[in-house]
Amino acid sequence: MGQPVILTVDDDPSVSRAIARDLRRRYGEQYRILRASSAADALDALKDLKLRGGRVAVILADYRMPQTNGIEFLEHAMDLFPNARRALLTAYADTDAAIQAINVVDVDHYLLKPWDPPEEKLYPVIDSLLEAWLATGDREVADIRVVGHRWSEPSYQIRDFLARNLVPYRWLGADEPEGRRLLEAAGVGPESIPLVVTADGRALARPGTAEVAEVAGLSTAPNRDFYDLIIVGGGPAGLGAAVYGASEGLKTLLVERRAVGGQAGQSSRIENYLGFPDGISGAQLTDRARRQAGKFAAEVLNTREVVGLRTDGSARTLTFADGGEVSAHAIVLATGVAYRPLVADGVAELTGAGVYYGSAATEGPSCSGSDVYIVGGANSAGQAALFFARYARTVTLLVRGDSLESSMSYYLIQQLDRIDNITVRTRSEVVAAEGEGHLQAITICDGKTSLRTTVECGSLFIFIGAEPRTDWLGDIVARDERGFVYTGPDLLTNGQRPPGWDRDRDPFYLECSVPGIFAAGDVRANSVKRVASAVGEGAMAVTLVHRYLEAR
Ligand SMILES: Cc1cc2nc3c(=O)[nH]c(=O)nc-3n(C[C@H](O)[C@H](O)[C@H](O)COP(=O)(O)OP(=O)(O)OC[C@H]3O[C@@H](n4cnc5c(N)ncnc54)[C@H](O)[C@@H]3O)c2cc1C
């Protein structure tokens, strides 16, 4: 983003050149000197700087300009850069008018033309303006900025997407002054949120995640049409397969529809993964795995959903939601599971506006002092309770069963017990959610007495009934009644190989009912739903891919 700016605007070209020359001579090493020949041009330059995250230290405006005079221009400029110090350039004859105007609007100084010698008449004024500006602590902003509303579902989606993909960004409320300034600079109103402003000043109103991925530098298109191995899903199983596949010389592509890291990426602290005795956050684990896959030159595609799979002779071809296709010798399905929607009045309408699926780490600080409810009794819900207890006034875990013992690890139950602001309510189900524009209350039904109580609730996080969402596979590979993919020994019925199996060997351990298509991690029928086992299966799948390729 570079140096802060000193901007001058004067419609007389010779004055404009002269002042820019004098400013450059003294301040050119530390400041960028910009000049404009009309108020309109200067405002355009300021809007552009605003979108690019630039800083403006001082604005010098000629008082007498056609169309917009210097005072009116400075008023507009203040809307965009309130910290910039402002001075008017006036001819002697205009001094009185300028002084009157200075009393009305907040201008720091006026400078008489001509300003010779600048050492006496110009530089002392500019020095004091710069000193005042430096004291405001105006900071450079280079990251992506998102202007949105806390209770807007599309705003939440963009925030969550950036956070889960570990893209640094700055969040600005559309009702905060800086948010309003960015909307104004982009020439749009609050109806255009979320507004995403890139580090190089591009403004995207209500963009989709694919557009945001592109401006954030996340790859969205494959570099080739054909690979040795394509992995569908970027959770621990997919990332494990990508690291092993690429490191063993296979041309490897990983396709992820939302954010690499999968469910594990949402975990605030994974404490049972080997090698991390103090635990590791899902975000850290994801970052390391993604860098490791990149180091071995695995390609990672983001925001691309796979919706179809077919065999073309020895090739296995995947179709993307937008109709594109890509093929490989072998496929690893690592699509994991996703939370089942909670069916209760009002929940669908308030999703993203106080009701969230999964951990939504971005919401932590906003839960300060509020009452948070978490639905679910498994480890993921327990971890979320520990995480939100750091911010919220109270955290209540709503569990449908009689106790946590059968669904949650012992170490987590003990940790929950030790925290004063966490309560566990068993035999409890959420039956309704309500609120004007955002969640304000939920109704809980006691499973034993059927008694319903309505309580105030700031945020509701849902961790229930993970399902595989593999409908897009249709009949291509055999799946169980819930959609989990059968592999290896599970495909043999009384020692018989699956229908249509055309090899004179049994399916390999992680191989599906079609040779060359493998499944790893949570999506696999009868798998252990753990990070370590998903990573292990990803690695093992690659060994089996090698065997498949050798035996073809
Ligand atoms: C909050 C939370 C905390 C957890 N904590 C722990 C813990 O402490 N210890 C532990 O061992 N386990 C923990 N688990 C469980 C663990 O995270 C999972 O077992 C593990 O992530 C499974 O990995 P996976 O790669 O098989 O699937 P997932 O992690 O589910 O990843 C699947 C990926 O595939 C993508 N995908 C799905 N369909 C498509 C498609 N059609 N096209 C493209 N991409 C697709 C998804 O977007 C997702 O990113 C936790 C889970 C959660 C939710």
PDB file of C-alpha atoms and ligand atoms in Angstrom, residues 164 232-239 255-273 304-307 334-339 358-359 379-381 383-384 411-412 463 468-469 472 520-523 528-535, ligand 1:
ATOM      1  CA  ARG A 164     -12.284 -21.130   7.475  1.00  0.00           C
ATOM      2  CA  VAL A 232     -12.943 -35.131  -3.542  1.00  0.00           C
ATOM      3  CA  GLY A 233     -13.112 -33.325  -0.196  1.00  0.00           C
ATOM      4  CA  GLY A 234     -10.452 -31.371   1.676  1.00  0.00           C
ATOM      5  CA  GLY A 235     -10.902 -32.574   5.268  1.00  0.00           C
ATOM      6  CA  PRO A 236      -8.211 -34.543   7.133  1.00  0.00           C
ATOM      7  CA  ALA A 237      -8.756 -37.631   4.938  1.00  0.00           C
ATOM      8  CA  GLY A 238      -8.518 -35.645   1.689  1.00  0.00           C
ATOM      9  CA  LEU A 239      -5.529 -33.603   2.845  1.00  0.00           C
ATOM     10  CA  VAL A 255     -11.290 -30.572  -4.917  1.00  0.00           C
ATOM     11  CA  GLU A 256     -13.028 -28.822  -2.016  1.00  0.00           C
ATOM     12  CA  ARG A 257     -16.462 -27.255  -2.193  1.00  0.00           C
ATOM     13  CA  ARG A 258     -16.136 -24.883   0.758  1.00  0.00           C
ATOM     14  CA  ALA A 259     -13.044 -24.686   2.940  1.00  0.00           C
ATOM     15  CA  VAL A 260     -10.173 -27.115   3.347  1.00  0.00           C
ATOM     16  CA  GLY A 261      -9.940 -28.550   6.839  1.00  0.00           C
ATOM     17  CA  GLY A 262     -13.448 -30.012   6.759  1.00  0.00           C
ATOM     18  CA  GLN A 263     -15.021 -30.661  10.142  1.00  0.00           C
ATOM     19  CA  ALA A 264     -11.649 -30.740  11.849  1.00  0.00           C
ATOM     20  CA  GLY A 265     -11.011 -27.200  10.617  1.00  0.00           C
ATOM     21  CA  GLN A 266     -13.917 -26.081  12.794  1.00  0.00           C
ATOM     22  CA  SER A 267     -12.535 -27.596  15.947  1.00  0.00           C
ATOM     23  CA  SER A 268     -11.329 -25.085  18.524  1.00  0.00           C
ATOM     24  CA  ARG A 269      -8.922 -27.647  20.021  1.00  0.00           C
ATOM     25  CA  ILE A 270      -8.160 -31.200  18.976  1.00  0.00           C
ATOM     26  CA  GLU A 271      -6.597 -32.814  22.001  1.00  0.00           C
ATOM     27  CA  ASN A 272      -6.392 -36.456  20.966  1.00  0.00           C
ATOM     28  CA  TYR A 273      -4.385 -36.256  17.734  1.00  0.00           C
ATOM     29  CA  ARG A 304     -15.753 -26.328  -6.523  1.00  0.00           C
ATOM     30  CA  GLU A 305     -18.452 -28.829  -5.683  1.00  0.00           C
ATOM     31  CA  VAL A 306     -18.370 -32.245  -7.311  1.00  0.00           C
ATOM     32  CA  VAL A 307     -21.851 -33.373  -8.367  1.00  0.00           C
ATOM     33  CA  ALA A 334     -13.172 -38.041   1.145  1.00  0.00           C
ATOM     34  CA  THR A 335     -16.356 -36.010   1.439  1.00  0.00           C
ATOM     35  CA  GLY A 336     -16.887 -36.633   5.157  1.00  0.00           C
ATOM     36  CA  VAL A 337     -20.174 -35.733   6.771  1.00  0.00           C
ATOM     37  CA  ALA A 338     -22.215 -32.568   7.299  1.00  0.00           C
ATOM     38  CA  TYR A 339     -24.643 -31.620  10.061  1.00  0.00           C
ATOM     39  CA  GLY A 358     -21.003 -26.133  13.546  1.00  0.00           C
ATOM     40  CA  SER A 359     -18.674 -24.030  15.524  1.00  0.00           C
ATOM     41  CA  ASN A 379     -17.294 -34.269  21.270  1.00  0.00           C
ATOM     42  CA  SER A 380     -17.807 -31.495  18.724  1.00  0.00           C
ATOM     43  CA  ALA A 381     -20.580 -29.975  20.882  1.00  0.00           C
ATOM     44  CA  GLN A 383     -15.510 -28.520  22.384  1.00  0.00           C
ATOM     45  CA  ALA A 384     -17.813 -25.749  21.221  1.00  0.00           C
ATOM     46  CA  TYR A 411     -11.818 -35.986  29.213  1.00  0.00           C
ATOM     47  CA  LEU A 412     -14.274 -33.488  27.695  1.00  0.00           C
ATOM     48  CA  PHE A 463     -24.055 -30.125  16.217  1.00  0.00           C
ATOM     49  CA  PRO A 468     -22.724 -38.137   4.451  1.00  0.00           C
ATOM     50  CA  ARG A 469     -24.613 -36.161   1.738  1.00  0.00           C
ATOM     51  CA  TRP A 472     -24.815 -37.188  -6.046  1.00  0.00           C
ATOM     52  CA  ALA A 520     -11.472 -42.582   3.083  1.00  0.00           C
ATOM     53  CA  GLY A 521     -12.529 -40.971   6.345  1.00  0.00           C
ATOM     54  CA  ASP A 522     -15.984 -40.259   7.742  1.00  0.00           C
ATOM     55  CA  VAL A 523     -17.804 -40.873   4.447  1.00  0.00           C
ATOM     56  CA  VAL A 528     -14.111 -44.423  12.961  1.00  0.00           C
ATOM     57  CA  LYS A 529     -15.105 -40.775  13.078  1.00  0.00           C
ATOM     58  CA  ARG A 530     -11.794 -39.310  14.196  1.00  0.00           C
ATOM     59  CA  VAL A 531      -9.118 -37.007  12.777  1.00  0.00           C
ATOM     60  CA  ALA A 532      -6.358 -39.600  13.180  1.00  0.00           C
ATOM     61  CA  SER A 533      -8.278 -42.340  11.419  1.00  0.00           C
ATOM     62  CA  ALA A 534      -9.300 -40.007   8.588  1.00  0.00           C
ATOM     63  CA  VAL A 535      -5.668 -38.934   8.019  1.00  0.00           C
TER      64      VAL A 535
HETATM   65  C1  LIG B   1     -16.296 -29.251  15.804  1.00  0.00           C
HETATM   66  C2  LIG B   1     -15.685 -30.614  15.640  1.00  0.00           C
HETATM   67  C3  LIG B   1     -14.698 -31.027  16.521  1.00  0.00           C
HETATM   68  C4  LIG B   1     -14.088 -32.291  16.360  1.00  0.00           C
HETATM   69  N1  LIG B   1     -13.114 -32.650  17.234  1.00  0.00           N
HETATM   70  C5  LIG B   1     -12.464 -33.813  17.068  1.00  0.00           C
HETATM   71  C6  LIG B   1     -11.379 -34.171  17.937  1.00  0.00           C
HETATM   72  O1  LIG B   1     -11.051 -33.450  18.866  1.00  0.00           O
HETATM   73  N2  LIG B   1     -10.741 -35.327  17.680  1.00  0.00           N
HETATM   74  C7  LIG B   1     -11.070 -36.155  16.663  1.00  0.00           C
HETATM   75  O2  LIG B   1     -10.405 -37.148  16.462  1.00  0.00           O
HETATM   76  N3  LIG B   1     -12.112 -35.846  15.837  1.00  0.00           N
HETATM   77  C8  LIG B   1     -12.807 -34.701  16.022  1.00  0.00           C
HETATM   78  N4  LIG B   1     -13.863 -34.377  15.197  1.00  0.00           N
HETATM   79  C9  LIG B   1     -14.213 -35.312  14.113  1.00  0.00           C
HETATM   80  C10 LIG B   1     -13.248 -35.136  12.953  1.00  0.00           C
HETATM   81  O3  LIG B   1     -13.094 -33.760  12.667  1.00  0.00           O
HETATM   82  C11 LIG B   1     -13.736 -35.875  11.723  1.00  0.00           C
HETATM   83  O4  LIG B   1     -13.787 -37.242  12.037  1.00  0.00           O
HETATM   84  C12 LIG B   1     -12.801 -35.663  10.536  1.00  0.00           C
HETATM   85  O5  LIG B   1     -12.756 -34.281  10.191  1.00  0.00           O
HETATM   86  C13 LIG B   1     -13.267 -36.453   9.314  1.00  0.00           C
HETATM   87  O6  LIG B   1     -12.457 -36.113   8.236  1.00  0.00           O
HETATM   88  P1  LIG B   1     -12.903 -36.351   6.724  1.00  0.00           P
HETATM   89  O7  LIG B   1     -11.791 -35.809   5.894  1.00  0.00           O
HETATM   90  O8  LIG B   1     -13.303 -37.747   6.542  1.00  0.00           O
HETATM   91  O9  LIG B   1     -14.218 -35.499   6.512  1.00  0.00           O
HETATM   92  P2  LIG B   1     -14.578 -33.969   6.767  1.00  0.00           P
HETATM   93  O10 LIG B   1     -13.723 -33.389   7.831  1.00  0.00           O
HETATM   94  O11 LIG B   1     -16.048 -33.961   6.961  1.00  0.00           O
HETATM   95  O12 LIG B   1     -14.201 -33.249   5.400  1.00  0.00           O
HETATM   96  C14 LIG B   1     -14.922 -33.481   4.217  1.00  0.00           C
HETATM   97  C15 LIG B   1     -14.719 -32.333   3.254  1.00  0.00           C
HETATM   98  O13 LIG B   1     -15.278 -32.669   1.988  1.00  0.00           O
HETATM   99  C16 LIG B   1     -15.920 -31.530   1.433  1.00  0.00           C
HETATM  100  N5  LIG B   1     -16.946 -31.995   0.497  1.00  0.00           N
HETATM  101  C17 LIG B   1     -18.075 -32.698   0.794  1.00  0.00           C
HETATM  102  N6  LIG B   1     -18.762 -32.974  -0.323  1.00  0.00           N
HETATM  103  C18 LIG B   1     -18.071 -32.418  -1.362  1.00  0.00           C
HETATM  104  C19 LIG B   1     -18.300 -32.364  -2.766  1.00  0.00           C
HETATM  105  N7  LIG B   1     -19.365 -32.956  -3.327  1.00  0.00           N
HETATM  106  N8  LIG B   1     -17.408 -31.706  -3.548  1.00  0.00           N
HETATM  107  C20 LIG B   1     -16.304 -31.122  -2.984  1.00  0.00           C
HETATM  108  N9  LIG B   1     -16.055 -31.148  -1.650  1.00  0.00           N
HETATM  109  C21 LIG B   1     -16.918 -31.803  -0.843  1.00  0.00           C
HETATM  110  C22 LIG B   1     -16.510 -30.834   2.649  1.00  0.00           C
HETATM  111  O14 LIG B   1     -16.756 -29.453   2.383  1.00  0.00           O
HETATM  112  C23 LIG B   1     -15.411 -31.054   3.691  1.00  0.00           C
HETATM  113  O15 LIG B   1     -14.476 -30.001   3.696  1.00  0.00           O
HETATM  114  C24 LIG B   1     -14.494 -33.149  15.316  1.00  0.00           C
HETATM  115  C25 LIG B   1     -15.509 -32.733  14.447  1.00  0.00           C
HETATM  116  C26 LIG B   1     -16.108 -31.492  14.612  1.00  0.00           C
HETATM  117  C27 LIG B   1     -17.191 -31.043  13.678  1.00  0.00           C
END
